[in-house]
Short mmCIF file of N, CA and C and ligand atoms in Angstrom, two decimals:
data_model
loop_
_atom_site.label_atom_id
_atom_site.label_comp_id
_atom_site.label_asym_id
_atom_site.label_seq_id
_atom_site.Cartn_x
_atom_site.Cartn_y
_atom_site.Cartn_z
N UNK A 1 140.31 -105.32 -46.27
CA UNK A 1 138.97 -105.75 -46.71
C UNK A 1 139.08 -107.09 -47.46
N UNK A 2 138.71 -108.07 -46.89
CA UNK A 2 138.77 -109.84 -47.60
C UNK A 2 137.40 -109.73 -48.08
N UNK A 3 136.92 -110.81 -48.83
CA UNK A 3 135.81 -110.70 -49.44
C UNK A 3 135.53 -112.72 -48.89
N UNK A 4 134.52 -112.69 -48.05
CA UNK A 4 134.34 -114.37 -47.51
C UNK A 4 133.43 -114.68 -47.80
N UNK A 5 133.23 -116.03 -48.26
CA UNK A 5 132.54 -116.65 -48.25
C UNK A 5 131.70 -118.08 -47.01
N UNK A 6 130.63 -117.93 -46.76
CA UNK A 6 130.35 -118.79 -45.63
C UNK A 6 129.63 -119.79 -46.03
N UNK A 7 130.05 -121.17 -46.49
CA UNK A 7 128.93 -122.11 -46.85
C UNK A 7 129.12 -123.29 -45.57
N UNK A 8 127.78 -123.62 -45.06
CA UNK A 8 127.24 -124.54 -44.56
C UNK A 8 126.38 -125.73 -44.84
N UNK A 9 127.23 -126.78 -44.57
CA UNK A 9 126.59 -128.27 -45.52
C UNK A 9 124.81 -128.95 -44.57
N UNK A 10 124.68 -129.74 -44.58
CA UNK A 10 122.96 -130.41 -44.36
C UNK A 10 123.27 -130.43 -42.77
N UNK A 11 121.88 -130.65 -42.74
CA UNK A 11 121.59 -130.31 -41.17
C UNK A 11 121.08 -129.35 -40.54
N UNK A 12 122.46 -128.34 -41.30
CA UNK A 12 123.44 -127.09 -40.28
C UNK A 12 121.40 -125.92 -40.47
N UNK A 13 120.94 -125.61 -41.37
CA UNK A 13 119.41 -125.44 -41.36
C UNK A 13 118.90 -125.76 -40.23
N UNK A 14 118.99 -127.00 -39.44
CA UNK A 14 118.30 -127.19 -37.96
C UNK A 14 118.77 -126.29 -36.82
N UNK A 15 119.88 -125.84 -37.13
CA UNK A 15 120.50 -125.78 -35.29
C UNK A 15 119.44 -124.81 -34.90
N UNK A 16 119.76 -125.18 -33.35
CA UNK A 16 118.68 -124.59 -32.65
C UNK A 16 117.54 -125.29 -32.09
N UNK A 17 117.54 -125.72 -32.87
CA UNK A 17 116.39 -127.32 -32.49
C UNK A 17 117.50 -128.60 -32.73
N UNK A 18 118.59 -128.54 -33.46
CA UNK A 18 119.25 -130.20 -33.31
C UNK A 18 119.88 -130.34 -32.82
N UNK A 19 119.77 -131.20 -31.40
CA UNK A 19 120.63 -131.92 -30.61
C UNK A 19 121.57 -130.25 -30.04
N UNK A 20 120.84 -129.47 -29.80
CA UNK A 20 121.43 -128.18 -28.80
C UNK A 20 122.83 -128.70 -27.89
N UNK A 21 122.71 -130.05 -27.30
CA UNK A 21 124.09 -130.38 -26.17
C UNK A 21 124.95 -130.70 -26.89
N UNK A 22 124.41 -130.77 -28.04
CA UNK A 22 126.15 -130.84 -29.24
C UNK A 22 126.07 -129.39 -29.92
N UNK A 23 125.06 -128.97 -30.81
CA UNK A 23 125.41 -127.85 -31.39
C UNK A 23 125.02 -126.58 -31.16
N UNK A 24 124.46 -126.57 -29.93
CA UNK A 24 123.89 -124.79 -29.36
C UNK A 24 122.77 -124.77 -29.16
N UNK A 25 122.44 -123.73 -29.09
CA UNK A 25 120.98 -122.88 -28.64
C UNK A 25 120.84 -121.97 -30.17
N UNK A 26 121.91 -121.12 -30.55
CA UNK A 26 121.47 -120.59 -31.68
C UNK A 26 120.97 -121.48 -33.43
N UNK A 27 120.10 -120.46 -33.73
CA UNK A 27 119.94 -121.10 -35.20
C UNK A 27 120.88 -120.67 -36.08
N UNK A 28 120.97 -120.92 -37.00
CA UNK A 28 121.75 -120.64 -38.46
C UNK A 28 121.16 -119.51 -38.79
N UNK A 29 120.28 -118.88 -39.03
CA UNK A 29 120.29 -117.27 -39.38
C UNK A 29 120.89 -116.48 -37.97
N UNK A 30 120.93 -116.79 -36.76
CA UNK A 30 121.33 -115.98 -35.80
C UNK A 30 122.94 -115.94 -35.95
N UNK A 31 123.43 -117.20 -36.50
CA UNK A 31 125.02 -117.39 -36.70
C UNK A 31 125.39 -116.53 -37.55
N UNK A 32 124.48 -116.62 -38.78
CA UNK A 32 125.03 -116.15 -40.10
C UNK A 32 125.04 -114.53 -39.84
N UNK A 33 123.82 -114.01 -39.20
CA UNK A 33 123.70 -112.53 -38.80
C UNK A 33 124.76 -112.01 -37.52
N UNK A 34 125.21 -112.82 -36.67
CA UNK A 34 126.42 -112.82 -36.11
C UNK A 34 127.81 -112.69 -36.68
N UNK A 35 128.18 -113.82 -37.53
CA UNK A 35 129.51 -113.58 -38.17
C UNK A 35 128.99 -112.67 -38.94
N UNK A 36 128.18 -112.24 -40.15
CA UNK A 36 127.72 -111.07 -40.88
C UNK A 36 128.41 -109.63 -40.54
N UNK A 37 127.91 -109.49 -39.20
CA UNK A 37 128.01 -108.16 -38.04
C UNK A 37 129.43 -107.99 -37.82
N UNK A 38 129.92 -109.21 -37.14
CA UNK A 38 131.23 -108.91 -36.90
C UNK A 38 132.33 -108.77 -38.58
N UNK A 39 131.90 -109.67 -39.53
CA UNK A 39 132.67 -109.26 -40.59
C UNK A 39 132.49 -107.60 -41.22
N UNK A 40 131.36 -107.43 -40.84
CA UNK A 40 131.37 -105.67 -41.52
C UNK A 40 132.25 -104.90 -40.26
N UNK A 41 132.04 -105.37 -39.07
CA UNK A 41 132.97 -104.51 -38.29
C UNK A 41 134.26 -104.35 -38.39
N UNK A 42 134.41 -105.94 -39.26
CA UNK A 42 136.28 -105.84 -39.41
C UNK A 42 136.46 -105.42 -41.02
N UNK A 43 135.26 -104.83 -41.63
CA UNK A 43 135.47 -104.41 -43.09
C UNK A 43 135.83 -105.42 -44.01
N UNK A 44 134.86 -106.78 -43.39
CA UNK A 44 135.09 -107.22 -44.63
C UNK A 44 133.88 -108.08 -45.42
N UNK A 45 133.40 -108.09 -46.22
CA UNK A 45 132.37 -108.65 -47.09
C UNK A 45 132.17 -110.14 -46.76
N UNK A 46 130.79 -110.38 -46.25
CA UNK A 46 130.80 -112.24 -46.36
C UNK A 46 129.08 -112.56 -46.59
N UNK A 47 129.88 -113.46 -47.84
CA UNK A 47 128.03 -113.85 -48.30
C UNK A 47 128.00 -115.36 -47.57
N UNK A 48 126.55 -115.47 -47.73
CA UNK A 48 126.29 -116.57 -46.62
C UNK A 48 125.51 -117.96 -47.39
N UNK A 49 125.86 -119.08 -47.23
CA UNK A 49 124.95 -120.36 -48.29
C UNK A 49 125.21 -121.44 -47.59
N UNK A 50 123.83 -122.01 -47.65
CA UNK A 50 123.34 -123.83 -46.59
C UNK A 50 122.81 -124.35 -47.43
N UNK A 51 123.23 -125.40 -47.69
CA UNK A 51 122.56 -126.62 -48.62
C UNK A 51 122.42 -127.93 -47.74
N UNK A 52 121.57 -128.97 -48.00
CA UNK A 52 121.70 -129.97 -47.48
C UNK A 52 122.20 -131.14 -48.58
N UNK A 53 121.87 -130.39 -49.66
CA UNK A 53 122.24 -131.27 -51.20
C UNK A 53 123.67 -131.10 -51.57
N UNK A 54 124.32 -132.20 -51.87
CA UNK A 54 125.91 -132.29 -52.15
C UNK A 54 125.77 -131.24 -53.77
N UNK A 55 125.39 -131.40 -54.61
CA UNK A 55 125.40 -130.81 -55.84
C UNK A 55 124.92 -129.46 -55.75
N UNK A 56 124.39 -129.21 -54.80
CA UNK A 56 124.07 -127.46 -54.81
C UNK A 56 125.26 -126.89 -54.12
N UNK A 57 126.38 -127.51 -53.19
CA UNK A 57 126.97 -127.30 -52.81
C UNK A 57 128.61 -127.28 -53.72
N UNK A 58 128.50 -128.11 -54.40
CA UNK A 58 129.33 -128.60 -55.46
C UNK A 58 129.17 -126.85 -56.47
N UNK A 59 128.08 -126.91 -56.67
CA UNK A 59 127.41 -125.86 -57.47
C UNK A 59 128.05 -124.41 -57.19
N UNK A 60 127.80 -123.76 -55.53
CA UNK A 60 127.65 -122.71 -54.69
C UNK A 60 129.66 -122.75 -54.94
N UNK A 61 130.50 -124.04 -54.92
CA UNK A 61 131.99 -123.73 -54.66
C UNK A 61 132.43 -123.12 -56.35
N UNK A 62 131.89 -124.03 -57.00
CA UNK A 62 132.38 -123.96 -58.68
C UNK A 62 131.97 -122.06 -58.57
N UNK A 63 131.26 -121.60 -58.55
CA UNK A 63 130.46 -120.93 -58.87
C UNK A 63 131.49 -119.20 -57.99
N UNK A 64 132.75 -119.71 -57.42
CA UNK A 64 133.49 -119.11 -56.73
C UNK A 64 134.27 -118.10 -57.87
N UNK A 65 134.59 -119.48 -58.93
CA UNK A 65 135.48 -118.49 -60.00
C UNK A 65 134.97 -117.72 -60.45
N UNK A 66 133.51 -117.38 -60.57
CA UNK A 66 133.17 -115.98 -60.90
C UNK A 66 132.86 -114.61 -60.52
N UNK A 67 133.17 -114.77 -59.08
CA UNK A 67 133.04 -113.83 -57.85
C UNK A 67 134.50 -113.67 -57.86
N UNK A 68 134.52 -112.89 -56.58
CA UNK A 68 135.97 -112.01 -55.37
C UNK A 68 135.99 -112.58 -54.69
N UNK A 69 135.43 -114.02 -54.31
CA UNK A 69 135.77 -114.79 -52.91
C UNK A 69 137.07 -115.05 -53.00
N UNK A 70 137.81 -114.31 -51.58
CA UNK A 70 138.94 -114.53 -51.88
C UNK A 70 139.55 -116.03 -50.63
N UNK A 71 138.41 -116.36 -50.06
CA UNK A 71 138.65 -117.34 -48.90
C UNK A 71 137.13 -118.18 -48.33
N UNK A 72 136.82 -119.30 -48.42
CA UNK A 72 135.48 -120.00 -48.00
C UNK A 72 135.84 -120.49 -46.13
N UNK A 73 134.61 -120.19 -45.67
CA UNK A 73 134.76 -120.63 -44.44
C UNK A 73 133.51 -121.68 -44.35
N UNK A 74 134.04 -123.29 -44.16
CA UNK A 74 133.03 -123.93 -44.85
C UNK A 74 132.92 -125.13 -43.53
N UNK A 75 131.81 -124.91 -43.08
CA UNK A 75 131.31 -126.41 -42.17
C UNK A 75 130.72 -127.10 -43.20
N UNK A 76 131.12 -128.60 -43.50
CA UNK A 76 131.15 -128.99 -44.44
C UNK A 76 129.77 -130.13 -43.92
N UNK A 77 129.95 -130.15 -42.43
CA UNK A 77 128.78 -131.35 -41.68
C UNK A 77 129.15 -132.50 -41.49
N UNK A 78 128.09 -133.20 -42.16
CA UNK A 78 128.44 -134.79 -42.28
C UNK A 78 129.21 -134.88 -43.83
N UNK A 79 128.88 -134.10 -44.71
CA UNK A 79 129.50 -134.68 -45.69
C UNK A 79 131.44 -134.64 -45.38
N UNK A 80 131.57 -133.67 -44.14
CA UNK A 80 132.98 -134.02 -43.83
C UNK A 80 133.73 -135.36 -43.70
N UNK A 81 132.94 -135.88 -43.81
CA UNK A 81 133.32 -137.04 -43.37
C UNK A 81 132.88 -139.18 -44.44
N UNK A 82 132.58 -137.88 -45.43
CA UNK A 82 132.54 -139.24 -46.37
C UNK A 82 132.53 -138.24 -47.68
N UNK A 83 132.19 -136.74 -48.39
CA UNK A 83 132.77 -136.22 -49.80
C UNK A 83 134.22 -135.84 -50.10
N UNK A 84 134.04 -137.17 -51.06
CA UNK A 84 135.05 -136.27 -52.25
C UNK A 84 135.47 -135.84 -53.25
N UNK A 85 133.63 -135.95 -53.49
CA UNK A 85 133.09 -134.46 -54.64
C UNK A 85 133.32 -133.38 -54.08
N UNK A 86 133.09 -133.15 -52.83
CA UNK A 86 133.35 -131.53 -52.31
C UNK A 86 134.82 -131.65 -51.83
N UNK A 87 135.37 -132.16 -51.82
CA UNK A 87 136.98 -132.00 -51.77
C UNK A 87 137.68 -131.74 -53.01
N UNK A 88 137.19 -132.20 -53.97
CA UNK A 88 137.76 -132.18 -55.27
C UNK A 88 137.06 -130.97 -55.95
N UNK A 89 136.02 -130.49 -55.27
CA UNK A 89 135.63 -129.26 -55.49
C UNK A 89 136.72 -127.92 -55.19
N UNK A 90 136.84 -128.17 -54.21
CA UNK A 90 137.36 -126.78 -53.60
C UNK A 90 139.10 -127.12 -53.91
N UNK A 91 139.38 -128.56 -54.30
CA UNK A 91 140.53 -128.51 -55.23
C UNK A 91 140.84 -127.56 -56.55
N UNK A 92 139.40 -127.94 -57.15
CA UNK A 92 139.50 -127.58 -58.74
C UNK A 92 139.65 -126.17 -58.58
N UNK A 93 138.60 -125.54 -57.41
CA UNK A 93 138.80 -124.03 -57.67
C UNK A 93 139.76 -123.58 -57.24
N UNK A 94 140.25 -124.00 -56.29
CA UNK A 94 141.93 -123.89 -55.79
C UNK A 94 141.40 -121.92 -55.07
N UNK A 95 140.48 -122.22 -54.36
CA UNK A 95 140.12 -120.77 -53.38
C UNK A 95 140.51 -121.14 -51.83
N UNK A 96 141.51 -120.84 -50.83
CA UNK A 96 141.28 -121.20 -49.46
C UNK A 96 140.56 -121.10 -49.27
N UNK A 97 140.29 -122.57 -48.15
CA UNK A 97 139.41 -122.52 -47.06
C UNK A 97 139.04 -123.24 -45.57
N UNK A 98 138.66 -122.60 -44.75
CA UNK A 98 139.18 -123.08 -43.16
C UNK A 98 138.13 -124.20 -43.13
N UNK A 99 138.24 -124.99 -43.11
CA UNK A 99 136.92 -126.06 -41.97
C UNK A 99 137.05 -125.59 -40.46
N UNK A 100 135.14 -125.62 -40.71
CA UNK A 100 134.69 -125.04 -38.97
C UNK A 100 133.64 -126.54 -38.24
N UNK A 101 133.92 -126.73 -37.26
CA UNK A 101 132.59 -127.09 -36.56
C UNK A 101 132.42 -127.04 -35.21
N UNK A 102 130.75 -126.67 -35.30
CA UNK A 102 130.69 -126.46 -34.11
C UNK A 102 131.08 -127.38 -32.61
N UNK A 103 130.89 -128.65 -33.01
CA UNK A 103 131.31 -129.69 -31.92
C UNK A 103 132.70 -130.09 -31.88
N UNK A 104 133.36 -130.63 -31.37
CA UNK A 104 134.61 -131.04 -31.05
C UNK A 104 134.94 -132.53 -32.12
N UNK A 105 134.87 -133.02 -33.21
CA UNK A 105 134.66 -133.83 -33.77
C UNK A 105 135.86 -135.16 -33.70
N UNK A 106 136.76 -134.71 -32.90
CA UNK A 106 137.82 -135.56 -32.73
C UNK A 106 137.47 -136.20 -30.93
N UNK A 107 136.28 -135.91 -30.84
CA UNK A 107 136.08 -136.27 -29.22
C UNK A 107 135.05 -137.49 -29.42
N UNK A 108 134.62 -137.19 -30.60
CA UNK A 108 133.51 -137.90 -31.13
C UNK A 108 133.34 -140.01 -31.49
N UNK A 109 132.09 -140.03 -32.13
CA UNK A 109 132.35 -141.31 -32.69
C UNK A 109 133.61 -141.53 -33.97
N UNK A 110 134.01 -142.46 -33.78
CA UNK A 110 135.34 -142.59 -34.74
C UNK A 110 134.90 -142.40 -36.15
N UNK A 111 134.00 -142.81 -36.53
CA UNK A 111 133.64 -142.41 -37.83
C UNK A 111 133.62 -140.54 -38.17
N UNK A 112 133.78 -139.75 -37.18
CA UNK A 112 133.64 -138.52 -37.39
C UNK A 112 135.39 -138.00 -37.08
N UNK A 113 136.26 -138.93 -36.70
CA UNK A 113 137.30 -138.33 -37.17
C UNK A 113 138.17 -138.47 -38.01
N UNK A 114 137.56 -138.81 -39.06
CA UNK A 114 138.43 -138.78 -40.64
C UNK A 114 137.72 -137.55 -41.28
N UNK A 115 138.24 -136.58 -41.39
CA UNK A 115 138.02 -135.65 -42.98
C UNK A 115 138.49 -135.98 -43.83
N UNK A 116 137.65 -135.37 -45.09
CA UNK A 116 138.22 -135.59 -46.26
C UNK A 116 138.85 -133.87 -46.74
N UNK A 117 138.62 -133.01 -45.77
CA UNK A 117 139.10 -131.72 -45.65
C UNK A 117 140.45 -131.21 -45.26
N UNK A 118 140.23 -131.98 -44.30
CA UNK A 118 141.42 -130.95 -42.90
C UNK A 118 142.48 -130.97 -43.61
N UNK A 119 143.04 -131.91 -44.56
CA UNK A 119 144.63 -132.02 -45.00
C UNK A 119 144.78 -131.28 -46.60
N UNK A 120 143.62 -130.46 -46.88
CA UNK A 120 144.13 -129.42 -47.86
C UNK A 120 143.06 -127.82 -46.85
N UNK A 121 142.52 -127.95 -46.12
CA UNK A 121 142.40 -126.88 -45.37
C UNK A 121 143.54 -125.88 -45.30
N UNK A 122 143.06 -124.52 -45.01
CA UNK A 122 144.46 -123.58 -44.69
C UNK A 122 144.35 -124.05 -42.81
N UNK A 123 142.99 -124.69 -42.39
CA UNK A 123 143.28 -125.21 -41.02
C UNK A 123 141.75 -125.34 -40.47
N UNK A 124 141.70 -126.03 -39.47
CA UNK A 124 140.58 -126.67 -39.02
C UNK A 124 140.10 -126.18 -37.30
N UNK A 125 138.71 -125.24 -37.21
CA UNK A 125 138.27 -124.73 -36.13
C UNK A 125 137.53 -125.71 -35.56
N UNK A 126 137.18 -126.60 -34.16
CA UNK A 126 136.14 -127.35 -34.03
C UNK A 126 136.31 -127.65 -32.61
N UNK A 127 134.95 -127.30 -32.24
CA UNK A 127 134.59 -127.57 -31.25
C UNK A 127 134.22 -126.55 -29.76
N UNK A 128 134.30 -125.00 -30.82
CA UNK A 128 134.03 -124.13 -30.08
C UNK A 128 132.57 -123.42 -30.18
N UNK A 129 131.52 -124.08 -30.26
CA UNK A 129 130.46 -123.91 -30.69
C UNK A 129 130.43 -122.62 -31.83
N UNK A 130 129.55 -121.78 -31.58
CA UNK A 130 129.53 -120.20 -32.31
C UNK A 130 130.81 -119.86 -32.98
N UNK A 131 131.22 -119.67 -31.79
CA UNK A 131 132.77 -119.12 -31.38
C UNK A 131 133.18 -119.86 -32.64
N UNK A 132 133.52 -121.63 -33.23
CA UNK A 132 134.46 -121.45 -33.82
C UNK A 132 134.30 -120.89 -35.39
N UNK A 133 133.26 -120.25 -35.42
CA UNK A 133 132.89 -119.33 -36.19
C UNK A 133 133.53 -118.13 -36.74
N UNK A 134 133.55 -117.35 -35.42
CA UNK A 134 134.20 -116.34 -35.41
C UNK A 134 135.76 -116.37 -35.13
N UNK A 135 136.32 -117.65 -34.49
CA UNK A 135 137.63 -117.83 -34.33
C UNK A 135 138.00 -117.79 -36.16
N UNK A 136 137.35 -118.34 -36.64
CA UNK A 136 137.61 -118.80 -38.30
C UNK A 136 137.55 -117.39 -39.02
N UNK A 137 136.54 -116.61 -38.78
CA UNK A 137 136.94 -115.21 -39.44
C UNK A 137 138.20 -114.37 -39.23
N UNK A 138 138.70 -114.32 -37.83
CA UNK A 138 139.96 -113.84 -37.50
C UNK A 138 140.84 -114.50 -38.17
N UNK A 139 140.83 -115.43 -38.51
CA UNK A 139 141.86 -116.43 -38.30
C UNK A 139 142.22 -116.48 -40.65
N UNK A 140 140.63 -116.29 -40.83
CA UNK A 140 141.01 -115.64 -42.21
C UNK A 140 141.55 -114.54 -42.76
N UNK A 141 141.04 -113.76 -42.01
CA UNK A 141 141.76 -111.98 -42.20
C UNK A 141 143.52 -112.37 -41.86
N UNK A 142 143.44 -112.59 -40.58
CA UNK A 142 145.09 -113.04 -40.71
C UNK A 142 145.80 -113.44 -41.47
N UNK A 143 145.33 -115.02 -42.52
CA UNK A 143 145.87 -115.94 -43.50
C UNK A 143 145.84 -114.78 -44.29
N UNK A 144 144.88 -114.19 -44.48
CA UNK A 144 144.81 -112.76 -46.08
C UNK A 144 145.79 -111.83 -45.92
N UNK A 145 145.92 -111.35 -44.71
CA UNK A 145 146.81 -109.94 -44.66
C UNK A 145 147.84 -110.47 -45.60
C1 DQA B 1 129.56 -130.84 -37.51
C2 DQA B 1 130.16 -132.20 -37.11
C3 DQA B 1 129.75 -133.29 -38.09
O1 DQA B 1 130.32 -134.54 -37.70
C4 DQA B 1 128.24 -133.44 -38.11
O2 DQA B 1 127.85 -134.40 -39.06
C5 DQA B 1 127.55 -132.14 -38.33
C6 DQA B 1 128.05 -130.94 -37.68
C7 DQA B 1 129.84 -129.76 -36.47
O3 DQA B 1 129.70 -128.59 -36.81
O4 DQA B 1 130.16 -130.07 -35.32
O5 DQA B 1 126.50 -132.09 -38.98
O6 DQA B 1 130.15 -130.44 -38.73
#
């Protein structure tokens, strides 16, 4: 039983309506009620949080040390690619966590393949739409065992 956390950075509120040939057909409550389902099937706890604001997000990581999150599974968005307030976030709390996205971001415009993540990540899912969703939950239970 892991205890996860799922935060999703700006935008990620649209899918479903944004740009579907990059990020799907589903919305963000259908995702969140998806990985939700499958995490109780594998027994394990995951709360769910979308911000589009860097400081609520800043907020939602700090806010780790007072919980059981024992691992964040975090599409970070666009701010992947230019915070490092939220890098130095999830430094300070020193909690793993996987970067997910749904598009392939290394296929992308060059400006989308620098993170300011991937190189303290426990590892980086992208480009499996939904899926790399749920690849990222397996893939946490594993890092936990
Ligand atoms: C994204 C990729 C980012 O480059 C983009 O800014 C997003 C979504 C993804 O899930 O593919 O908003 O993180």
């Amino acid at each position: 039983m892991a205890s996860l956390l799922l935060i999703n950075g700006p935008n990620l509120g649209l899918l479903g309506q944004r740009e579907p040939n990059l990020y799907g057909a589903n919305t963000l409550s259908e995702i969140e009620t998806q990985l939700t389902d499958l995490a109780k099937e594998r027994k394990h706890e995951l709360k769910c949080f979308q911000s589009d604001a860097e400081h609520e997000l800043v907020k939602r990581i700090h806010d780790v040390t007072n919980e059981e999150v024992e691992l964040i599974l975090f599409n970070p968005a666009a701010f992947t690619h230019t915070s490092i307030v939220l890098r130095d976030a999830l430094l300070a709390v020193k909690v793993p966590f996987i970067e997910i996205h749904l598009s392939n971001v290394a296929a992308r415009e060059d400006f989308r393949k620098h993170s300011y993540f991937s190189d303290i990540a426990v590892g980086t899912i992208s480009g499996f739409g939904v899926t790399s969703y749920e690849l990222a939950l397996i893939a946490a239970e594993k890092f936990l065992e």
